Tab-separated table of C-alpha atoms in Angstrom:
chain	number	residue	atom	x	y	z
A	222	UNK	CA	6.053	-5.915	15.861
A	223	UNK	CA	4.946	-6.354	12.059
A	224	UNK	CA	5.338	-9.997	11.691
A	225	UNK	CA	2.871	-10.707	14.864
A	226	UNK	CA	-0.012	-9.109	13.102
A	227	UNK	CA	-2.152	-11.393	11.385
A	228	UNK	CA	-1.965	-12.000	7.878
A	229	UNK	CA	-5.017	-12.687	6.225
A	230	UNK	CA	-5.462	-14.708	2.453
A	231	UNK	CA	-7.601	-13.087	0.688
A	232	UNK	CA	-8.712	-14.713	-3.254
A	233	UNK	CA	-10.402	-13.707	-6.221
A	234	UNK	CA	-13.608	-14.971	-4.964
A	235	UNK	CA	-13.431	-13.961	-1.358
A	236	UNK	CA	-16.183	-11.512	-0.291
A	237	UNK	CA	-13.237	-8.912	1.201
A	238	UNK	CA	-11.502	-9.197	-1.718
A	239	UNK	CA	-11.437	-5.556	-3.327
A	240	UNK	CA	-13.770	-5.367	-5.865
A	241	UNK	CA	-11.996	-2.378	-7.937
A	242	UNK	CA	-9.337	-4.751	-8.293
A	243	UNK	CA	-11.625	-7.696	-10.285
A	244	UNK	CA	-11.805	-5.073	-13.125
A	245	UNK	CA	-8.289	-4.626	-14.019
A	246	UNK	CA	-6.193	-7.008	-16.307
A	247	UNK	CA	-4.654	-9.913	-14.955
A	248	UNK	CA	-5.592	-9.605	-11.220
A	249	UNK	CA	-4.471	-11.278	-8.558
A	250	UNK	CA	-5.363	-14.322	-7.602
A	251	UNK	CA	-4.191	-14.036	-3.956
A	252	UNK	CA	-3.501	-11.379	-1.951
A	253	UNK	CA	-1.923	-11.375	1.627
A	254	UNK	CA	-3.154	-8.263	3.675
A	255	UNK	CA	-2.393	-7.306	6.797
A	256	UNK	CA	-4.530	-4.741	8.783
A	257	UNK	CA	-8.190	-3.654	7.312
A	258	UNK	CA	-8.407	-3.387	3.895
A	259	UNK	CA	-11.914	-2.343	2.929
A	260	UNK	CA	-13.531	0.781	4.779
A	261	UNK	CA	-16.602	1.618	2.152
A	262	UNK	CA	-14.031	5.109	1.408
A	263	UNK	CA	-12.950	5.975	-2.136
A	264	UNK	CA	-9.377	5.245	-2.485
A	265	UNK	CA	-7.282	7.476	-4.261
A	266	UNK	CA	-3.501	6.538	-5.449
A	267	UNK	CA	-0.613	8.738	-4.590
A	268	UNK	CA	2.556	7.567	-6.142
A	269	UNK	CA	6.360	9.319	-7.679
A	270	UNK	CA	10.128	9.555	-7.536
A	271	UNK	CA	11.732	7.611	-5.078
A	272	UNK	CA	14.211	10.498	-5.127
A	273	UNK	CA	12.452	13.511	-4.677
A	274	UNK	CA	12.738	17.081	-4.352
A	275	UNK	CA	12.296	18.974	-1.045
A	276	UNK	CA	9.514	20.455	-3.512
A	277	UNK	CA	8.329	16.938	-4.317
A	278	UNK	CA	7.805	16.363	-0.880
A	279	UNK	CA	6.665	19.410	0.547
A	280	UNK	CA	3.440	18.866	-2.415
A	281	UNK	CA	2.650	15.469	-1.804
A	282	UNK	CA	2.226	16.520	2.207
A	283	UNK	CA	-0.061	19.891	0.762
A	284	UNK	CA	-2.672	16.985	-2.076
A	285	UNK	CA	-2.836	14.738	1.099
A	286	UNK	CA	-3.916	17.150	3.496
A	287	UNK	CA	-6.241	18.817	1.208
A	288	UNK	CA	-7.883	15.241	0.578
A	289	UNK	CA	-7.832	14.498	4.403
A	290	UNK	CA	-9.448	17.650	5.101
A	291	UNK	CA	-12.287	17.426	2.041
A	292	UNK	CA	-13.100	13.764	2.110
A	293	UNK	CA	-13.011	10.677	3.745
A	294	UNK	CA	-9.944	9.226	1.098
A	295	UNK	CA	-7.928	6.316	1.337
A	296	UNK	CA	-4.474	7.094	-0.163
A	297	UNK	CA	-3.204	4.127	-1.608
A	298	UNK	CA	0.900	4.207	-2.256
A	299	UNK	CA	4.051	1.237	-2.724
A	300	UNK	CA	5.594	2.310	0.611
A	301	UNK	CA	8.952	2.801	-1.210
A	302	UNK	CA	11.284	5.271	-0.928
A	303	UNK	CA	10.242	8.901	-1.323
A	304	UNK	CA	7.053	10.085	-2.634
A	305	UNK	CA	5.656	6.617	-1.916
A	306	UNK	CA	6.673	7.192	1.953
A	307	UNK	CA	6.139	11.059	2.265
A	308	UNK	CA	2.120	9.824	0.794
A	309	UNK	CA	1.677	7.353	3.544
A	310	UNK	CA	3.348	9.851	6.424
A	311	UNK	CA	1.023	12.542	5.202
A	312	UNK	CA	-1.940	10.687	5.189
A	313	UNK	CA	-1.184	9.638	9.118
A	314	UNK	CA	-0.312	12.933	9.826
A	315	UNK	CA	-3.715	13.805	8.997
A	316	UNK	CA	-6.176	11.287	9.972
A	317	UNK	CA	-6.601	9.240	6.509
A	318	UNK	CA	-6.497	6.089	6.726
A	319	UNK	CA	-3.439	4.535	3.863
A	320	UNK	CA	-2.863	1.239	2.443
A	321	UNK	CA	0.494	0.243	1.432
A	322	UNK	CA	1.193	-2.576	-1.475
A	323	UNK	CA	4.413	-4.100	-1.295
A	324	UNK	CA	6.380	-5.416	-4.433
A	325	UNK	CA	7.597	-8.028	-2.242
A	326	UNK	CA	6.940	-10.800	0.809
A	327	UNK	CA	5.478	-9.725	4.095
A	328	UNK	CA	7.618	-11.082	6.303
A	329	UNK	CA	10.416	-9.471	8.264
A	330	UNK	CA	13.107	-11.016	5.762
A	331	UNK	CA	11.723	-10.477	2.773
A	332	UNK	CA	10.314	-6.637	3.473
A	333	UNK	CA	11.363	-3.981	1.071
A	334	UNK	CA	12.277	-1.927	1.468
A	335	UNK	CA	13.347	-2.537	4.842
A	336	UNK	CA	13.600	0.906	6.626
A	337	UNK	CA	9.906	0.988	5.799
A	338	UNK	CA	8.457	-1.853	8.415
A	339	UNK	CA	7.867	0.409	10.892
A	340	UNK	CA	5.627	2.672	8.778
A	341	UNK	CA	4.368	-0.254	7.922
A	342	UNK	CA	2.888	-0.958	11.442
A	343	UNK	CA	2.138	2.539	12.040
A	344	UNK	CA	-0.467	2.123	8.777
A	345	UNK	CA	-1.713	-0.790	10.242
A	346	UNK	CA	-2.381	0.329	13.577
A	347	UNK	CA	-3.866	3.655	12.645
A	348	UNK	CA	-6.783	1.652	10.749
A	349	UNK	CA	-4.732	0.982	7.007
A	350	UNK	CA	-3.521	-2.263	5.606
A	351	UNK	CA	-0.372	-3.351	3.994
A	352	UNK	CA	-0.678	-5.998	1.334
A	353	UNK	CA	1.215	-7.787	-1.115
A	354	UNK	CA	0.321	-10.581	-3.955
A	355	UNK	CA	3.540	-12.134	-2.898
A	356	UNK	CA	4.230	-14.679	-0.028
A	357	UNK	CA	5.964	-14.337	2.019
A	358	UNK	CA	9.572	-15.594	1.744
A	359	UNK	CA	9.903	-13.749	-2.061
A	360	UNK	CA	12.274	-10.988	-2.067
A	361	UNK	CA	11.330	-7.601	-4.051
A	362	UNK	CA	12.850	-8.416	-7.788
A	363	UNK	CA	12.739	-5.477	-10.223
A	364	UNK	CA	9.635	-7.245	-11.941
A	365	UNK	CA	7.525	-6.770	-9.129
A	366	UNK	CA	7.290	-3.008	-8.860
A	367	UNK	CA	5.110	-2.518	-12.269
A	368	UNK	CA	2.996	-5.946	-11.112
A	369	UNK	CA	2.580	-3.849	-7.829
A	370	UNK	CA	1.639	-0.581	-9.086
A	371	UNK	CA	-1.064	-2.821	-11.473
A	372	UNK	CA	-2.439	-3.432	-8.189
A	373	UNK	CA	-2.515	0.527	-6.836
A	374	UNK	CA	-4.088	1.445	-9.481
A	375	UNK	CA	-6.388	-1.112	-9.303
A	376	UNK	CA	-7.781	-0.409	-6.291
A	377	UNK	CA	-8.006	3.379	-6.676
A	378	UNK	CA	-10.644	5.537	-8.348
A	379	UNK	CA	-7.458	7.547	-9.715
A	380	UNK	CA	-3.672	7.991	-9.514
């Protein structure tokens, strides 16, 4: 179950803390990260619609396999709706690891969105991470999502 895996703090001046992330504007000061977030492997961001196209979909499965299958790439996503989702199932589906940021707590209450928890422990366990610069306890507000994707981008070579 999601909320029994650890959650580890991890600040500005931590060791784990991504270093990618140091050079963009306004980082975070904390971030809470569950599963393993540093690997060595470039990280790539794969983000879109939350309301895609069957065409939408069916391309963001075909870029993540072709990364899985060239390179050892980390795809990076929001684990929201749609593209977001279809990025992390894809990169599962074929053996890259995926970390998911969330624009909102960690914890079982605060999740969001909610139908995603499970792929949320399915990242986790296959090797990913799912973090968030929010404790948990904060609910997603629309605010969040464009502080979240500051922090995708951040620690990715490229979106």
């Amino acid at each position: 179950m999601f909320q029994n895996i650890p959650t580890k703090t991890m600040r500005r001046n931590n060791a784990e803390y991504p270093k990618l992330l140091n050079e963009i504007h306004n980082p975070p000061e904390v971030l809470y990260v569950k599963g393993e977030l540093e690997h060595g492997s470039p990280r790539l961001a794969v983000v879109g619609s939350r309301k895609p196209t069957r065409y939408g979909i069916d391309m963001t499965e075909e870029l993540v396999r072709g990364l899985a299958a060239e390179s050892n790439v980390v795809i990076v996503s929001g684990l929201a709706s749609g593209i977001d989702t279809a990025a992390h199932k894809a990169a599962l589906k074929y053996g890259s690891r995926t970390i998911g940021v969330l624009g909102s707590g960690m914890d079982e209450k605060s999740f969001f969105p909610q139908e995603n928890i499970h792929l949320a422990e399915k990242i986790i366990e296959a090797g990913g991470a799912v973090a968030s610069e929010y404790a948990d306890g904060t609910p997603a507000m629309p605010h969040h999502f464009p502080e979240r994707n500051r922090i995708i981008a951040g620690m990715s070579l490229g979106v």
